[in-house]
PDB file of C-alpha atoms in Angstrom:
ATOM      1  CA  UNK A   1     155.238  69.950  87.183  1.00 90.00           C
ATOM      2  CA  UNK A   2     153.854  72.651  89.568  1.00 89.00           C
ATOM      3  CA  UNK A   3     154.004  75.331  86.312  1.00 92.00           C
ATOM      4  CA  UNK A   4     151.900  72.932  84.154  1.00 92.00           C
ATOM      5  CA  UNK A   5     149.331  72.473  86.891  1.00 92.00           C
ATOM      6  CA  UNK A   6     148.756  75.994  87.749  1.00 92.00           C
ATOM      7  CA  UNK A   7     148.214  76.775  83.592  1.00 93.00           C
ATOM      8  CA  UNK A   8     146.062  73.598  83.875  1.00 94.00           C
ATOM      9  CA  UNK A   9     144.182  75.331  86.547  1.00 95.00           C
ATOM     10  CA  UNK A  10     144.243  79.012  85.299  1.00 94.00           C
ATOM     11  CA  UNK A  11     142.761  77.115  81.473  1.00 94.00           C
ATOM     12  CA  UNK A  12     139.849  75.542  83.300  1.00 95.00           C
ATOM     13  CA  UNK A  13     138.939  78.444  85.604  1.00 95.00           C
ATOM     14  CA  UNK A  14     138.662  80.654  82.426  1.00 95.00           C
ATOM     15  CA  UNK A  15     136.978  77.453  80.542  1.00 95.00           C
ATOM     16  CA  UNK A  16     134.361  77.736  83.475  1.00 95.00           C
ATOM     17  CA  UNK A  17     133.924  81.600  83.288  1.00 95.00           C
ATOM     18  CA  UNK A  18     134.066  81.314  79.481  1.00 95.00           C
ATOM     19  CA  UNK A  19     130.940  79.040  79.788  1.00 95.00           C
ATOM     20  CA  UNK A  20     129.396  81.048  82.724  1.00 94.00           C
ATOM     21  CA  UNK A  21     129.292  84.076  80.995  1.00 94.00           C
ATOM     22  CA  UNK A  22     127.547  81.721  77.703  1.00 94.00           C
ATOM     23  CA  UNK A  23     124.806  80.286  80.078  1.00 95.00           C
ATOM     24  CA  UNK A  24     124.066  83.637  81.218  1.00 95.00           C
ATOM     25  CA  UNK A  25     123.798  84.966  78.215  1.00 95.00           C
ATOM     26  CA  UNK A  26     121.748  82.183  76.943  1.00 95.00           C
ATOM     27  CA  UNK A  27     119.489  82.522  79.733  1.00 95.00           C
ATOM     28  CA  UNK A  28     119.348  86.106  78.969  1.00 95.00           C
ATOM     29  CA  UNK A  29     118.576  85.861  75.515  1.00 94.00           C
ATOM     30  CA  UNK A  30     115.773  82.894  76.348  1.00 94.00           C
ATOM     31  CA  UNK A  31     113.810  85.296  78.454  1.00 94.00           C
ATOM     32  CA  UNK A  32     114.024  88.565  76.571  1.00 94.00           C
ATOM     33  CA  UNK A  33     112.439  86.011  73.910  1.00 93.00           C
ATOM     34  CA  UNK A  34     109.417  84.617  76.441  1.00 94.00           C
ATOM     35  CA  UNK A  35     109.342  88.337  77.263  1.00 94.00           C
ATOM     36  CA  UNK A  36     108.255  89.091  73.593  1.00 90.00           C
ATOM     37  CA  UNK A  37     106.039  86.715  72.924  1.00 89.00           C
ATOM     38  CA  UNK A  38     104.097  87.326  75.891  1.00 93.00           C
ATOM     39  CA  UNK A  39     103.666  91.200  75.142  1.00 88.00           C
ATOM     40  CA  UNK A  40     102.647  89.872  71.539  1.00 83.00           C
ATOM     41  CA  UNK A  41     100.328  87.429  72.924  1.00 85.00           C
ATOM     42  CA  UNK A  42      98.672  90.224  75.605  1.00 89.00           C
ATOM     43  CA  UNK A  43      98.511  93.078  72.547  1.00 83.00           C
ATOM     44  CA  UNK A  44      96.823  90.367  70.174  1.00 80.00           C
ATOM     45  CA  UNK A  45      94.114  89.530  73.020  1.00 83.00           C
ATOM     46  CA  UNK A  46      93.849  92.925  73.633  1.00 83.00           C
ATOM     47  CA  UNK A  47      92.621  93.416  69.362  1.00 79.00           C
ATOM     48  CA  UNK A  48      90.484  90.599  69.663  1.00 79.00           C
ATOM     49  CA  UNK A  49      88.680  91.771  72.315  1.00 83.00           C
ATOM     50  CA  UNK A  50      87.820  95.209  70.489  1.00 82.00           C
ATOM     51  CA  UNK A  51      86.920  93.382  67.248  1.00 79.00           C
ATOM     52  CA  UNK A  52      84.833  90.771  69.259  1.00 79.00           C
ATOM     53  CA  UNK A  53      83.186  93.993  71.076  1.00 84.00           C
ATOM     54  CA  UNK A  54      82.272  95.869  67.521  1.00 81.00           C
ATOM     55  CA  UNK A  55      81.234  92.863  66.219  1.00 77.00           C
ATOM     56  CA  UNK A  56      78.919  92.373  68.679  1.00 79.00           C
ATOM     57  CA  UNK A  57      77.220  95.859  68.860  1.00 83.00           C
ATOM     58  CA  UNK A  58      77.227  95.473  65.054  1.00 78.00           C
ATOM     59  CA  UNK A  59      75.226  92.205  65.045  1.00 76.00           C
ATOM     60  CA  UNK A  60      73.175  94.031  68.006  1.00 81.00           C
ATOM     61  CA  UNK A  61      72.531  96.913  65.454  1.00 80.00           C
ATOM     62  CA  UNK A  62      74.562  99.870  66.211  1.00 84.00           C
ATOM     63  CA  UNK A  63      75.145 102.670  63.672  1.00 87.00           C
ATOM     64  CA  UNK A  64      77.930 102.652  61.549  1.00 84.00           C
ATOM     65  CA  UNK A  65      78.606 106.095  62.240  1.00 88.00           C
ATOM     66  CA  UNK A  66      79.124 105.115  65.855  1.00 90.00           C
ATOM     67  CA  UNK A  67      80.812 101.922  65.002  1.00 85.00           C
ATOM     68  CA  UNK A  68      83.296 103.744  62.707  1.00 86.00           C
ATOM     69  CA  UNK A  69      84.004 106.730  65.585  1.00 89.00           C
ATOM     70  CA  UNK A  70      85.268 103.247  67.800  1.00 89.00           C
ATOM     71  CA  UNK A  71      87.346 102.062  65.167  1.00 85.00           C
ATOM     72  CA  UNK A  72      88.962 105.231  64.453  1.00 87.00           C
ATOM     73  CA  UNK A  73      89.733 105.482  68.145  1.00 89.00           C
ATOM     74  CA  UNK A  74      91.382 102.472  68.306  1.00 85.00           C
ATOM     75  CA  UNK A  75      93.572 103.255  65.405  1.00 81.00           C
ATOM     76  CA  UNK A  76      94.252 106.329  66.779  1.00 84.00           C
ATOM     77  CA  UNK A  77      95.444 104.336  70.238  1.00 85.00           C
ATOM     78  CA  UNK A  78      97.227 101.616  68.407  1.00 79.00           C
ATOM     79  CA  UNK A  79      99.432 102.686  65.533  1.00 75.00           C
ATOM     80  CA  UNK A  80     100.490  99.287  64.263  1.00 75.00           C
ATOM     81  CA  UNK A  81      96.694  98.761  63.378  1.00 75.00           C
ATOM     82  CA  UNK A  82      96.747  99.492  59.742  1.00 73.00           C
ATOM     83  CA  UNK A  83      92.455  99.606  59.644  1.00 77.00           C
ATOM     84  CA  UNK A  84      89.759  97.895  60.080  1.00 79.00           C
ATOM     85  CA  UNK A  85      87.032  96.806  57.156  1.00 77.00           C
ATOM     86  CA  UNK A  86      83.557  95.297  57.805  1.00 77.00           C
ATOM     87  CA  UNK A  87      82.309  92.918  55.012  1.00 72.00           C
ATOM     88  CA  UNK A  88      79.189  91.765  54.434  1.00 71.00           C
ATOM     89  CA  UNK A  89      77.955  87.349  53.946  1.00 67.00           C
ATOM     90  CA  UNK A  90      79.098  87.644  50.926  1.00 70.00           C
ATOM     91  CA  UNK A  91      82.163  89.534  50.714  1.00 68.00           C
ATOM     92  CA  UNK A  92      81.265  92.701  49.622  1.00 73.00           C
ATOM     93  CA  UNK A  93      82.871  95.528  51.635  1.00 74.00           C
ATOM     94  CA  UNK A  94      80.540  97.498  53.811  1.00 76.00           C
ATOM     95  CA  UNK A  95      82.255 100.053  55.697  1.00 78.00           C
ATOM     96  CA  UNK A  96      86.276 100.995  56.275  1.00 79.00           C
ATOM     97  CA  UNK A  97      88.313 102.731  58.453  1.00 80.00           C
ATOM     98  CA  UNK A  98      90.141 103.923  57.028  1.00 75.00           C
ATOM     99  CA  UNK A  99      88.507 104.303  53.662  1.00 67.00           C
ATOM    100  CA  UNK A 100      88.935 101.736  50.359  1.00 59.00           C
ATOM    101  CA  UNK A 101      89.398  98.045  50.631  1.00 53.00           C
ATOM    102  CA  UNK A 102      92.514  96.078  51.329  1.00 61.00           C
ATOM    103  CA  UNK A 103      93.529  93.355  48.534  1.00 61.00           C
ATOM    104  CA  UNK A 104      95.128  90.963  51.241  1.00 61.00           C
ATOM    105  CA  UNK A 105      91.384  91.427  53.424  1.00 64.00           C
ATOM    106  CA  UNK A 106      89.556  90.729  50.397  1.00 65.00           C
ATOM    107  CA  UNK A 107      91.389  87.904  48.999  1.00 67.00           C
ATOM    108  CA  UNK A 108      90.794  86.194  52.543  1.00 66.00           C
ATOM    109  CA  UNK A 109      87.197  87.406  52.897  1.00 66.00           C
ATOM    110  CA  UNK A 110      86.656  85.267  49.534  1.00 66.00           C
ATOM    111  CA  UNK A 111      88.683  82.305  50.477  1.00 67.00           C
ATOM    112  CA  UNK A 112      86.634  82.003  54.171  1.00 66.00           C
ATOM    113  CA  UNK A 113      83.480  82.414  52.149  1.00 66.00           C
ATOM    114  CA  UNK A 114      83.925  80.196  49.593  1.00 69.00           C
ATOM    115  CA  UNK A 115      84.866  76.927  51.647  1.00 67.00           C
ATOM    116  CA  UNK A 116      82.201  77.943  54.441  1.00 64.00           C
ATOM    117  CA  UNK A 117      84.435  78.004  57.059  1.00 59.00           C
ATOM    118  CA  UNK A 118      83.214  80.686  59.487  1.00 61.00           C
ATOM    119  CA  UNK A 119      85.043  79.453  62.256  1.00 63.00           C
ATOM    120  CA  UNK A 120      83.918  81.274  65.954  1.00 63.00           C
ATOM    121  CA  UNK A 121      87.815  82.166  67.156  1.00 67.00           C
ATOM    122  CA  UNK A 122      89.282  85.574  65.211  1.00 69.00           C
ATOM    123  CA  UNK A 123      90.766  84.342  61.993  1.00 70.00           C
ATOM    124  CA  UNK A 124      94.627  85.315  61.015  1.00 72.00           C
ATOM    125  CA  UNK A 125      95.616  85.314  57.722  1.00 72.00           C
ATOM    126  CA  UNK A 126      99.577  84.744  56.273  1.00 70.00           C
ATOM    127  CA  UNK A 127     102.348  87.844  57.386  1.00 72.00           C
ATOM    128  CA  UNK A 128     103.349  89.342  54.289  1.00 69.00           C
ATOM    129  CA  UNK A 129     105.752  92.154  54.506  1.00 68.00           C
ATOM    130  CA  UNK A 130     105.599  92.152  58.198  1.00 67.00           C
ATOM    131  CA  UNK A 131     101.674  92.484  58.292  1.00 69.00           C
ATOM    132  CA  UNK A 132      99.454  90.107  59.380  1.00 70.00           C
ATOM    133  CA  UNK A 133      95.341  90.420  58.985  1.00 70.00           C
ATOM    134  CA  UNK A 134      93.125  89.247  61.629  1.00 70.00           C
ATOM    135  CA  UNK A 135      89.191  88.871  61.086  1.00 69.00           C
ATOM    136  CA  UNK A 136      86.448  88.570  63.637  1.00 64.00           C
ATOM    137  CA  UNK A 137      82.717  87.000  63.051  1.00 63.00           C
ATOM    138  CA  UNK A 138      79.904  89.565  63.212  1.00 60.00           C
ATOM    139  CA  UNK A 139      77.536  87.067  63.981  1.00 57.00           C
ATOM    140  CA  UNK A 140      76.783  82.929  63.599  1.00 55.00           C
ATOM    141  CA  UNK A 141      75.048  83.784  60.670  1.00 55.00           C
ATOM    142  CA  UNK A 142      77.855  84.536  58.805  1.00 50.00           C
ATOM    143  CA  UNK A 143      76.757  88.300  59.083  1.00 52.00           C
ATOM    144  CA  UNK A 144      79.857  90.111  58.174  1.00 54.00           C
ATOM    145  CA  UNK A 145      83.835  90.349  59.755  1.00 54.00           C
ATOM    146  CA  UNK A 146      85.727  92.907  61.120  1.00 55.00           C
ATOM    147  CA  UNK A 147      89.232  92.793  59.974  1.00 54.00           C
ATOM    148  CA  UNK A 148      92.333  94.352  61.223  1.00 54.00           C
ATOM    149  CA  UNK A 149      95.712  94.674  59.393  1.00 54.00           C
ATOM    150  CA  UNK A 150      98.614  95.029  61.513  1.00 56.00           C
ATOM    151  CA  UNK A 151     102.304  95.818  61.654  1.00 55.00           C
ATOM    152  CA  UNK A 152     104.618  92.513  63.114  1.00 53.00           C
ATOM    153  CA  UNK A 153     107.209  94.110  65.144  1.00 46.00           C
TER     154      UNK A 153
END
């Protein structure tokens, strides 16, 4: 009787480290996650901010030469920025850093445009491939939008 109730005991006290160690790394897991989306979440802000602030100077008339020199500097700081493309009311590309036009930008440049929804928050389109595009108003007026293509890590 004694020999079955020490193996009873030994099963549970590995039952209860068993699960300890699962909790843990649960736990572990849980916050690494949190941990992730927060850095996303920061880095994101941190892209709409510059888009909202060359937006801005471009509505406040700022030459694209110096608008372009920002852009390139932020693609130079932030490698999973693919470029960034300024379109005019009506969809037609203005400027791009780098140069040419991105099919993915354009085909959401026409689909904002077309149902008139120039909504005031930056605008993210579907992740394809691991990229996702993000677009920011120039002005109310429907003026143009900045866009940004990015890299999902």
């Amino acid at each position: 009787m004694a020999i079955v109730a020490l193996m009873t005991l030994v099963g549970a006290l590995l039952f209860a480290v068993a699960q300890s160690d699962a909790n843990r790394a649960r736990a572990k897991l849980a916050t690494d996650a949190l941990w992730v989306e927060q850095t996303l979440r920061f880095q994101m802000a941190v892209d709409e901010d510059v888009l909202v602030r060359l937006a801005l100077d471009a509505s406040a008339g700022a030459s694209q030469q110096a608008l372009s020199a920002r852009a390139r500097l932020h693609l130079a700081a932030n490698p999973e920025t693919l470029g960034l493309r300024w379109y005019d009311a009506t969809g037609r590309l203005i400027a791009a850093v780098p140069e040419g036009p991105g099919p993915a930008e354009a085909a959401l440049v026409r689909q904002l445009l077309a149902s008139g929804a120039l909504p005031p928050r930056p605008v993210y389109g579907p992740v394809r491939d691991g990229r996702v595009v993000l677009a920011e108003r120039v002005s109310a007026s429907g003026g143009g939008w900045w866009w940004r293509r990015c890299r999902c890590r």
